[in-house]
Every structure is written in structure tokens, then in C-alpha cells.
PDB file of C-alpha atoms in Angstrom:
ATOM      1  CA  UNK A  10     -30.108 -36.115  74.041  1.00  0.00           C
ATOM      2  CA  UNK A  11     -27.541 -36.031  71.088  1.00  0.00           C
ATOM      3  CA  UNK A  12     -24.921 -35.096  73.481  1.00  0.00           C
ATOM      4  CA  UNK A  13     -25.435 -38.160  75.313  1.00  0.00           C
ATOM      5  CA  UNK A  14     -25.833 -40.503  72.462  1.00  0.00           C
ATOM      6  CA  UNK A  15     -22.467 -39.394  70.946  1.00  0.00           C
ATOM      7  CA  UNK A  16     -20.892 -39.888  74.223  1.00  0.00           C
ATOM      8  CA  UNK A  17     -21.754 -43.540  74.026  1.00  0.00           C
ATOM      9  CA  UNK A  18     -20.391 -44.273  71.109  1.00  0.00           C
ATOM     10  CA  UNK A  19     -17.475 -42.127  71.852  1.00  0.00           C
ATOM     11  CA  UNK A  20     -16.905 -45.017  74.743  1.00  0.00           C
ATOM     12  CA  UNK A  21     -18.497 -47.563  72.201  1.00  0.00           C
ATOM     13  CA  UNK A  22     -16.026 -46.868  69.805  1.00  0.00           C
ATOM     14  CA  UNK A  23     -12.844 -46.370  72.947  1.00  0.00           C
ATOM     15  CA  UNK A  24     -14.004 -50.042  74.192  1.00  0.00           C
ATOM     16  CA  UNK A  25     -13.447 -51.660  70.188  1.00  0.00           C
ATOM     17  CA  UNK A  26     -10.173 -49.791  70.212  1.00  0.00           C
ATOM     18  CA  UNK A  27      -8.922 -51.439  73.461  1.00  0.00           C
ATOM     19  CA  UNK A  28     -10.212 -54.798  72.164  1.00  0.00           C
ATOM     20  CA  UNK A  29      -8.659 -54.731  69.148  1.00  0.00           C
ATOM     21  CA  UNK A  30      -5.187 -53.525  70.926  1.00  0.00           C
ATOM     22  CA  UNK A  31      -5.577 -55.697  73.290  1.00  0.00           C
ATOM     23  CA  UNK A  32      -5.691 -58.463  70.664  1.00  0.00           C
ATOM     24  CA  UNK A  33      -3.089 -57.608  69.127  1.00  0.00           C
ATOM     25  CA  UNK A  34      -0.459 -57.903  72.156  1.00  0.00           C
ATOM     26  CA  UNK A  35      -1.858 -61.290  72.166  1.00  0.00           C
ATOM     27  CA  UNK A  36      -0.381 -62.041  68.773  1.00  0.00           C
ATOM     28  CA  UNK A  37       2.552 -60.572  69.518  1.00  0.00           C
ATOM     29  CA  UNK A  38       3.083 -62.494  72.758  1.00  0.00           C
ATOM     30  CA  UNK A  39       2.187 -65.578  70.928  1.00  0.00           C
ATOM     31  CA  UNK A  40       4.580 -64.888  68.253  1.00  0.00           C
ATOM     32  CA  UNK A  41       7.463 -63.991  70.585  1.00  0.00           C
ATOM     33  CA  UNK A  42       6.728 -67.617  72.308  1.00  0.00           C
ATOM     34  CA  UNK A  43       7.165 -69.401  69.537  1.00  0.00           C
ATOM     35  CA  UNK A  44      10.783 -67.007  68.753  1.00  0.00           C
ATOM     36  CA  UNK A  45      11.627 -68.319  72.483  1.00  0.00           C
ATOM     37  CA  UNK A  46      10.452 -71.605  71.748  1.00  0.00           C
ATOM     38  CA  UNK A  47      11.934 -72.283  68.658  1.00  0.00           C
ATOM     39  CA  UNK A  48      15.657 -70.413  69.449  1.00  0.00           C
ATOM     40  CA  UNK A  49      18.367 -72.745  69.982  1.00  0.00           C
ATOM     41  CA  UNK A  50      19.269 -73.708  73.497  1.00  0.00           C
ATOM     42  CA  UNK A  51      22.895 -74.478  72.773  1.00  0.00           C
ATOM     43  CA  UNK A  52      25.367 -72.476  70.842  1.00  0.00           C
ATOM     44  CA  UNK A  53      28.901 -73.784  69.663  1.00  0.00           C
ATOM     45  CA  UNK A  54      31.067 -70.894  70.272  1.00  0.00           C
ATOM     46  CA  UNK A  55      34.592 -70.816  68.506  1.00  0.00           C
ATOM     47  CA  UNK A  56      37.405 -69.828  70.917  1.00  0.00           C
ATOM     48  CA  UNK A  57      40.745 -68.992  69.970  1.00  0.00           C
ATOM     49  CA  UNK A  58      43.480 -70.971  72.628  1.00  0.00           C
ATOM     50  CA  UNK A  59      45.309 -68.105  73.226  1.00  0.00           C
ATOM     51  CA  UNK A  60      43.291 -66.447  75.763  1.00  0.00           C
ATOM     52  CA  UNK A  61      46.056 -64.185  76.559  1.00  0.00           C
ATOM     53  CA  UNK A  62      44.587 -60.884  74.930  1.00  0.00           C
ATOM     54  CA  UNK A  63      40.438 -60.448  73.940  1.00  0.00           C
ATOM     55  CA  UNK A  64      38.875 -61.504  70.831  1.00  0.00           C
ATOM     56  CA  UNK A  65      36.144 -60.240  69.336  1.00  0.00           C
ATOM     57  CA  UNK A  66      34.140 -62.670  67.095  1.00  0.00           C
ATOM     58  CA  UNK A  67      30.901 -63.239  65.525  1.00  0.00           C
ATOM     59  CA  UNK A  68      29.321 -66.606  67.383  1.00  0.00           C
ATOM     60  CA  UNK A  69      29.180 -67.926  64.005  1.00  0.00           C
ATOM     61  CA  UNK A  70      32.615 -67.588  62.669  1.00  0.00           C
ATOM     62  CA  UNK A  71      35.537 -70.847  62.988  1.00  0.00           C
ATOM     63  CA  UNK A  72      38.963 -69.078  63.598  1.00  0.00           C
ATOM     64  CA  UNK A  73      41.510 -71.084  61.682  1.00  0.00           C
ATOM     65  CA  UNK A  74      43.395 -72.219  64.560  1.00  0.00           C
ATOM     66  CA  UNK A  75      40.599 -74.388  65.417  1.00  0.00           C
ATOM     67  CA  UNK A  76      39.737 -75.520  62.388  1.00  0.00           C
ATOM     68  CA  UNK A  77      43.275 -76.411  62.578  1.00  0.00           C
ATOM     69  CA  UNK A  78      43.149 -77.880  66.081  1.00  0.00           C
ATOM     70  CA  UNK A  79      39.885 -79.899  64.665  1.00  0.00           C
ATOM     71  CA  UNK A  80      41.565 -81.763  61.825  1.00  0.00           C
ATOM     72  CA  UNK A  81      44.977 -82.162  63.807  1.00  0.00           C
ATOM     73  CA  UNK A  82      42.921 -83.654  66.807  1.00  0.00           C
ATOM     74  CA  UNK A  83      40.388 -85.728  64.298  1.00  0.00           C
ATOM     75  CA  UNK A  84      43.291 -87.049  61.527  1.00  0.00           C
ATOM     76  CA  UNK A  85      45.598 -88.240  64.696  1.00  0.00           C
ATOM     77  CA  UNK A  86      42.663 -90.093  66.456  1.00  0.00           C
ATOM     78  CA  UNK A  87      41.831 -92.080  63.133  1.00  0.00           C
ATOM     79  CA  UNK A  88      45.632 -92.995  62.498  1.00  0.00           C
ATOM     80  CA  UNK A  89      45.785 -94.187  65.692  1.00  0.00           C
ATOM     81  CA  UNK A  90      46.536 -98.091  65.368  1.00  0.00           C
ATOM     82  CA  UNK A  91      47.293 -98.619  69.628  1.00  0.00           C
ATOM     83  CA  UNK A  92      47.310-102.613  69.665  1.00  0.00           C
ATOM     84  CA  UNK A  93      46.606-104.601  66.112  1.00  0.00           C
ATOM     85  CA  UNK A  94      45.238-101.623  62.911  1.00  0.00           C
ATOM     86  CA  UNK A  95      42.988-104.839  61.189  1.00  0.00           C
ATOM     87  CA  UNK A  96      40.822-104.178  64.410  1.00  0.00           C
ATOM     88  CA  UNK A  97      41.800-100.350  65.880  1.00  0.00           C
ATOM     89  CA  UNK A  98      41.196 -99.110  61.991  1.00  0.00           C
ATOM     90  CA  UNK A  99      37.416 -99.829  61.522  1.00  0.00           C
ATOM     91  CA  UNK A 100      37.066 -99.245  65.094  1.00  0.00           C
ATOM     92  CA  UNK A 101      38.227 -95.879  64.316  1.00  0.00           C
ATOM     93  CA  UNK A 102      36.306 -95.596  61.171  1.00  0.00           C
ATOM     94  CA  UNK A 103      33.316 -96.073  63.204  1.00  0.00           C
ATOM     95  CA  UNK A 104      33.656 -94.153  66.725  1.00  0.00           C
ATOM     96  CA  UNK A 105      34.700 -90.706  64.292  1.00  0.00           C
ATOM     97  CA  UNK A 106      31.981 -91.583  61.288  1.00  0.00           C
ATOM     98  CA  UNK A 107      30.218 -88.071  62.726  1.00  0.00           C
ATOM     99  CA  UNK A 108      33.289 -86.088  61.894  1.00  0.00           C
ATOM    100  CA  UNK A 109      33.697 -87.328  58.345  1.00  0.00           C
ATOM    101  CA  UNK A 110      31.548 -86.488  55.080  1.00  0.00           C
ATOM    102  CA  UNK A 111      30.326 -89.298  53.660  1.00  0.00           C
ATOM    103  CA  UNK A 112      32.176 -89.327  50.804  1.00  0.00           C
ATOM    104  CA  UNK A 113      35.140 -89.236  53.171  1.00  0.00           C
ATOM    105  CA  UNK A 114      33.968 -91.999  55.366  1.00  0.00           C
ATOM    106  CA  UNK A 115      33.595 -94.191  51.634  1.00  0.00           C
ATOM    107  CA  UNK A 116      37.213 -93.205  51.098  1.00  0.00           C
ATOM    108  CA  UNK A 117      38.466 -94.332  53.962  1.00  0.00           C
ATOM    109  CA  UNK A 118      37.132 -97.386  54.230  1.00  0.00           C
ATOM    110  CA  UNK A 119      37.982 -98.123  50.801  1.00  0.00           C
ATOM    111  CA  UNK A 120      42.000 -97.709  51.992  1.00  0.00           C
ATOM    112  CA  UNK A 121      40.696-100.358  55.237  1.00  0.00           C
ATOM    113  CA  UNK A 122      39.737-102.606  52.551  1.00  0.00           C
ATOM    114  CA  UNK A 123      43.219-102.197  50.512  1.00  0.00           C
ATOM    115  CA  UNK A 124      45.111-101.955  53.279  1.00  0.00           C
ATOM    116  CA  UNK A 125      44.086-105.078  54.879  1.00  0.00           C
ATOM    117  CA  UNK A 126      44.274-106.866  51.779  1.00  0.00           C
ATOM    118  CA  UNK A 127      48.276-106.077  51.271  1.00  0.00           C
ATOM    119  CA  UNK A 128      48.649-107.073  54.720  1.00  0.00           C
ATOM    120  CA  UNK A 129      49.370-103.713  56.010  1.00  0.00           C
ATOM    121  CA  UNK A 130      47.216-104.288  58.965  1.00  0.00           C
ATOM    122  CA  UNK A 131      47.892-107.068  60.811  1.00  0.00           C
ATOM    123  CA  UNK A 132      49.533-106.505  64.262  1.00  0.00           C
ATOM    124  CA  UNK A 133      50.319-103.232  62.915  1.00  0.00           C
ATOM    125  CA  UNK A 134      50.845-100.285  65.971  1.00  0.00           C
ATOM    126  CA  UNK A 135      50.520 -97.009  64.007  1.00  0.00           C
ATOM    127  CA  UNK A 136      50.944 -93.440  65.743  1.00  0.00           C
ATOM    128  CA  UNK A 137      50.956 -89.844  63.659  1.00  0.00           C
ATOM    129  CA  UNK A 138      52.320 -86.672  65.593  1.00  0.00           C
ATOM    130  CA  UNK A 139      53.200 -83.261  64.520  1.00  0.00           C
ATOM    131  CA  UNK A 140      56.885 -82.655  63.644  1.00  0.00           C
ATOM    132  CA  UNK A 141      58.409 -79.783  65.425  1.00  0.00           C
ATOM    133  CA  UNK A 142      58.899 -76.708  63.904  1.00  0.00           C
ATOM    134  CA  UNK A 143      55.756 -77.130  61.639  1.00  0.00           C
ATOM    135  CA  UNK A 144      52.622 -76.975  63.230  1.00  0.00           C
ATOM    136  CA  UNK A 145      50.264 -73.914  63.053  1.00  0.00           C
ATOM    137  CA  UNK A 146      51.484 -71.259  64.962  1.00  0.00           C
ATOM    138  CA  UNK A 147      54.984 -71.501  62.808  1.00  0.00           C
ATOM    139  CA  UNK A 148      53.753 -71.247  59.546  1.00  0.00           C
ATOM    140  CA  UNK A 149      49.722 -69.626  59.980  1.00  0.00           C
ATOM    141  CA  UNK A 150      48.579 -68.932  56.647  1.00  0.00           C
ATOM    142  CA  UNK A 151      50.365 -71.677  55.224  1.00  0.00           C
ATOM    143  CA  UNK A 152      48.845 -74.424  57.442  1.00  0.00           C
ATOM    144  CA  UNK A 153      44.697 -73.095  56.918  1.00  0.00           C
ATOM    145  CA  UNK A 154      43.416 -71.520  53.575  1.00  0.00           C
ATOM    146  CA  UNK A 155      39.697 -70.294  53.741  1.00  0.00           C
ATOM    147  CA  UNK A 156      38.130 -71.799  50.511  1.00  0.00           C
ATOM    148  CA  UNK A 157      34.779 -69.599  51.512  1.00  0.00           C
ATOM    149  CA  UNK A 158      33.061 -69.424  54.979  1.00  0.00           C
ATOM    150  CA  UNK A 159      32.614 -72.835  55.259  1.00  0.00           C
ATOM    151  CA  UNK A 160      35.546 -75.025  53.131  1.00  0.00           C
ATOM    152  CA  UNK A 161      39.169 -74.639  54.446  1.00  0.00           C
ATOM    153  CA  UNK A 162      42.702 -76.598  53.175  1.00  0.00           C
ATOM    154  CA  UNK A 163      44.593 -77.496  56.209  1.00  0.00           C
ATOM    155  CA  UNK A 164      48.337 -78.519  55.947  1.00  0.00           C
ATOM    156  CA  UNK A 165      49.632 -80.870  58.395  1.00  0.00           C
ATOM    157  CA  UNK A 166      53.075 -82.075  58.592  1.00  0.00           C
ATOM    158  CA  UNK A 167      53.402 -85.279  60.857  1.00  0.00           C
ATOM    159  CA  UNK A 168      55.780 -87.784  61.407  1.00  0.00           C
ATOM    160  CA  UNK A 169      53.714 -91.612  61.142  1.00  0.00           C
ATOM    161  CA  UNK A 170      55.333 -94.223  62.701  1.00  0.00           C
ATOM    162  CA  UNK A 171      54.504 -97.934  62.394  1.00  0.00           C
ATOM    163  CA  UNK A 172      55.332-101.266  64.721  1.00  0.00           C
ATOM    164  CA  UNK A 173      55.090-104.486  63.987  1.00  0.00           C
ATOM    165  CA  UNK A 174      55.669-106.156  67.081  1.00  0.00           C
ATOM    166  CA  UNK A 175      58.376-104.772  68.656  1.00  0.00           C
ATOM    167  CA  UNK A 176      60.369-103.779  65.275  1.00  0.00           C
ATOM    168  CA  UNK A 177      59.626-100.788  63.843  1.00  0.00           C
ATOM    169  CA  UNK A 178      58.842-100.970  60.118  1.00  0.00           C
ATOM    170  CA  UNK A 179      58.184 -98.221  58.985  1.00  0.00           C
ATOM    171  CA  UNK A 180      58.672 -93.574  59.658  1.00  0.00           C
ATOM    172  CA  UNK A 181      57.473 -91.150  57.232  1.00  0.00           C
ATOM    173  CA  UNK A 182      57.218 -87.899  57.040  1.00  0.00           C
ATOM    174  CA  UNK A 183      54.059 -86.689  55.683  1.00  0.00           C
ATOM    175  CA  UNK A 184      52.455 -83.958  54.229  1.00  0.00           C
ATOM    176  CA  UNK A 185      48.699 -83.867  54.402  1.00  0.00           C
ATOM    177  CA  UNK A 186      46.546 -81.853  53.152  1.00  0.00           C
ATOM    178  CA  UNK A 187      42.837 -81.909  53.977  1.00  0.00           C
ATOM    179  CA  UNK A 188      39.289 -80.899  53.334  1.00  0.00           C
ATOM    180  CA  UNK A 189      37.763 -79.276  56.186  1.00  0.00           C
ATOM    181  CA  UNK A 190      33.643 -77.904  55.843  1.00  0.00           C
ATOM    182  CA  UNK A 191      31.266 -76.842  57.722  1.00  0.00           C
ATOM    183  CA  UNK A 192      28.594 -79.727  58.554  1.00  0.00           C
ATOM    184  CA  UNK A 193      26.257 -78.799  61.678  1.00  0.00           C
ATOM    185  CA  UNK A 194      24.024 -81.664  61.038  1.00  0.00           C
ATOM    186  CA  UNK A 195      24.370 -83.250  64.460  1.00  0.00           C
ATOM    187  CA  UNK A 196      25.204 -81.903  67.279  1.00  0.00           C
ATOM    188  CA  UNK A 197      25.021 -84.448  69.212  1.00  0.00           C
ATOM    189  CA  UNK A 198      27.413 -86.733  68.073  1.00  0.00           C
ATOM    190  CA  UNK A 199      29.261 -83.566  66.637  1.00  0.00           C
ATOM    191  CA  UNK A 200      29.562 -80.631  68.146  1.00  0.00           C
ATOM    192  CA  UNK A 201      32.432 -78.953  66.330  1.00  0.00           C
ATOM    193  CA  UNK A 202      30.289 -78.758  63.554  1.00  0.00           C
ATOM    194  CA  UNK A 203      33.015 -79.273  61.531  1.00  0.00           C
ATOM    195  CA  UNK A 204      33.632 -82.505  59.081  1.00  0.00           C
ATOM    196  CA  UNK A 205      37.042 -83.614  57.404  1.00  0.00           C
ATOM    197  CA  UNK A 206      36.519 -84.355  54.165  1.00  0.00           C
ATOM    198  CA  UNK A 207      39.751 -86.314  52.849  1.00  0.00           C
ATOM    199  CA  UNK A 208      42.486 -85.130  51.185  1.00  0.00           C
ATOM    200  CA  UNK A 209      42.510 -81.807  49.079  1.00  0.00           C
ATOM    201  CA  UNK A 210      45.374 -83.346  46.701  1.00  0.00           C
ATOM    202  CA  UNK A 211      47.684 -86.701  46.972  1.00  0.00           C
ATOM    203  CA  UNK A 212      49.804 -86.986  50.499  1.00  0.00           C
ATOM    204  CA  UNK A 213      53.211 -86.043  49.997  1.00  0.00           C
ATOM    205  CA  UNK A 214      56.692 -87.171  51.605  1.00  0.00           C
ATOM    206  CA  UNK A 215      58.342 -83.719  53.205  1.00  0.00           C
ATOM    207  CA  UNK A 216      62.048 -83.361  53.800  1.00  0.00           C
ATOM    208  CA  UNK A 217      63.351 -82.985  57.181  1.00  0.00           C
ATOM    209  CA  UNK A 218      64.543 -79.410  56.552  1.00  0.00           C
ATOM    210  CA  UNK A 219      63.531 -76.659  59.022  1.00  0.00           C
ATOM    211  CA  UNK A 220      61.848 -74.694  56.082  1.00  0.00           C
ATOM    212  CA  UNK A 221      58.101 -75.275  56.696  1.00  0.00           C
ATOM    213  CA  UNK A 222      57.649 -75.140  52.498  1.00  0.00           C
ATOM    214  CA  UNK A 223      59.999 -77.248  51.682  1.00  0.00           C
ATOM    215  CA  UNK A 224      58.312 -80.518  50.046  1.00  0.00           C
ATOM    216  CA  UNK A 225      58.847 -82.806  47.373  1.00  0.00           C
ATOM    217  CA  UNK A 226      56.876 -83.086  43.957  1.00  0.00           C
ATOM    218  CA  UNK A 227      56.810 -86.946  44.482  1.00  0.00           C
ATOM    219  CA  UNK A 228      53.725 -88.866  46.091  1.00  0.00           C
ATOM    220  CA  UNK A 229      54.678 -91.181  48.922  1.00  0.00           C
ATOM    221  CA  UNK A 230      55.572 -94.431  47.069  1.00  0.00           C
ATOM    222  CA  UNK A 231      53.504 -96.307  50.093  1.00  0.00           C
ATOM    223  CA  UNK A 232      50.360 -95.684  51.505  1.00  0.00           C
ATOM    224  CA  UNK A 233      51.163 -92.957  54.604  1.00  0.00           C
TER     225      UNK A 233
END
């Protein structure tokens, strides 16, 4: 009779173990539900542009030839004055505000403010492009410096030219260099995830030499 009393709570005892097993899959299916619910559905993958050989990157990482290409492609957009800058220049200000810090964003419209005020604005056509012979893939580690993981410098060298009318008033060659972190804060509006945050130091006027270092110690006399 013993026999068969220990048999049933041999299959007593099998049954709990199955239950309790059993219950545990459940929390682990509930728990990778939530991992599948809660991953992201979109990634922002960095690719360098020259797809000609492979590159192997962590998805996280920003190459610095598009953090160049980011601050290039961002800087010329809000210098771009195409019909009268008292208008295009807040417009500007505005349509980018998701690329800039806000610190940067307070900056800038700070020069709007000055600008307009000296009369620098008004039926003003402004246009900045990259002069020849300095643009990233000359001059690499001179154009991006990685601060840490997330602040670089970038170095751009660009030609700004200014119309007034018809009559050109004004061409300078400029030296920027700019503030570029890491701000994934909406993706949306954003989906570099990448902010420009001003200038690093004062813009400079650059000589017209071929040497991609050679600048002068002198701030631009006029706002660039």
C-alpha cells in the first residue's frame, strides 16, 4: 500500500514541478515581450560616403566624415540668405531650430537681432560654399577633432558671398570652427542626432594660399 502511496506523490510532486516550470516560461515570455516591445523600431545608422571598400562599424558610432558632412550641410543651409536675409534669416533660424542646442539657437538669434539692427540684412542675398582645396577629404584630421564620443571641432573653410541687389558687397574667406554633439532628443524632427552648437573659438579670415593651415591670428573685422 506504501508502494502505491509514494507513487502518488512521486506524480504529486512531478505535476508541481511542471507547474512551476511551466510558470516560469510564462515570465520569461512576458519579459521578452516587453524587450520586443520596448526595442526601438528605427535605428540611425552612420555610413561613410565612400562605399567603395566595406566598413565595419558599431551602429552607434558617427564617423567624422559625417559629422563633417552634418555641419557643412547644416552651417550652409542657415547662411543661406536666397531673396532678402531680414526675412530668409529667422526663417532659417526657425526651419533648422532641431539641429541647434539651445544655447546655439540664443546665439544666433542674438547676431539676427544685431545684424538687422546695423542694417546688414535688408535685401541682403548671402551664399557660403566650400573653397577648393580645403574641404575634408584634403586635410582629415585637421577638419574633425573628437572632443570625446559625443563633442567634435569641425573646421570649415568657405568662401561667403553677399548681394545687395545686383552689386556684390561683400566676399570673405572664412574660417569656422564649430561645436558639433551628440543630441538624439528627437528624432523626428532630427534624425542625425547630431546638434551644432556655435562656434568653438572666434571666426577667422583665411588667406587664399593652397596650404589648408594657413590662417591669420586676426578675427574678421565684420561679422562673416
Amino acid at each position: 500500500m506504501s508502494r502505491f502511496r509514494n507513487e502518488v506523490a512521486h506524480l504529486q510532486a512531478h505535476v508541481k514541478t511542471l507547474r512551476l516550470g511551466g510558470a516560469a516560461l510564462f515570465v520569461v515570455a512576458l519579459l521578452l515581450g516587453f524587450g520586443w516591445w520596448s526595442a526601438p523600431r528605427d535605428l540611425t545608422i552612420h555610413v561613410p560616403p565612400d562605399l567603395r571598400s566595406g566598413s565595419v562599424r558599431k551602429w552607434w558610432d558617427v564617423p567624422p566624415e559625417s559629422v563633417y558632412a552634418f555641419s557643412f550641410y547644416i552651417w550652409q543651409q542657415a547662411q543661406r540668405w536666397p531673396t532678402n536675409g531680414e526675412t530668409d534669416y529667422p526663417r532659417n533660424l526657425h526651419a533648422l531650430s532641431a539641429y541647434f542646442t539651445p544655447s546655439c539657437r540664443a546665439f544666433l538669434q542674438q547676431d539676427y537681432e544685431y545684424r538687422r539692427s546695423s542694417g546688414e540684412l535688408r535685401q541682403r542675398v548671402r551664399g557660403i560654399y566650400e573653397i577648393p582645396g580645403r574641404g575634408y577629404g584634403d586635410s582629415p584630421s585637421t577638419r574633425v577633432k573628437a572632443v570625446s564620443d559625443r563633442d567634435w571641432i569641425v573646421t570649415l573653410d568657405v568662401s561667403a558671398d553677399e548681394y545687395h541687389g545686383s552689386e556684390q558687397v561683400k566676399r570673405a574667406l572664412v574660417r569656422y570652427a564649430l561645436k558639433v554633439v551628440r543630441m538624439d532628443v528627437d528624432p523626428e524632427r532630427n534624425p542625425f542626432g547630431l546638434a551644432l552648437d556655435c562656434h568653438a573659438s572666434a571666426p577667422q579670415r583665411i588667406e587664399t594660399s593652397p596650404t589648408p593651415g594657413a590662417a591669420s591670428g586676426h578675427s574678421q573685422g565684420d561679422s562673416p
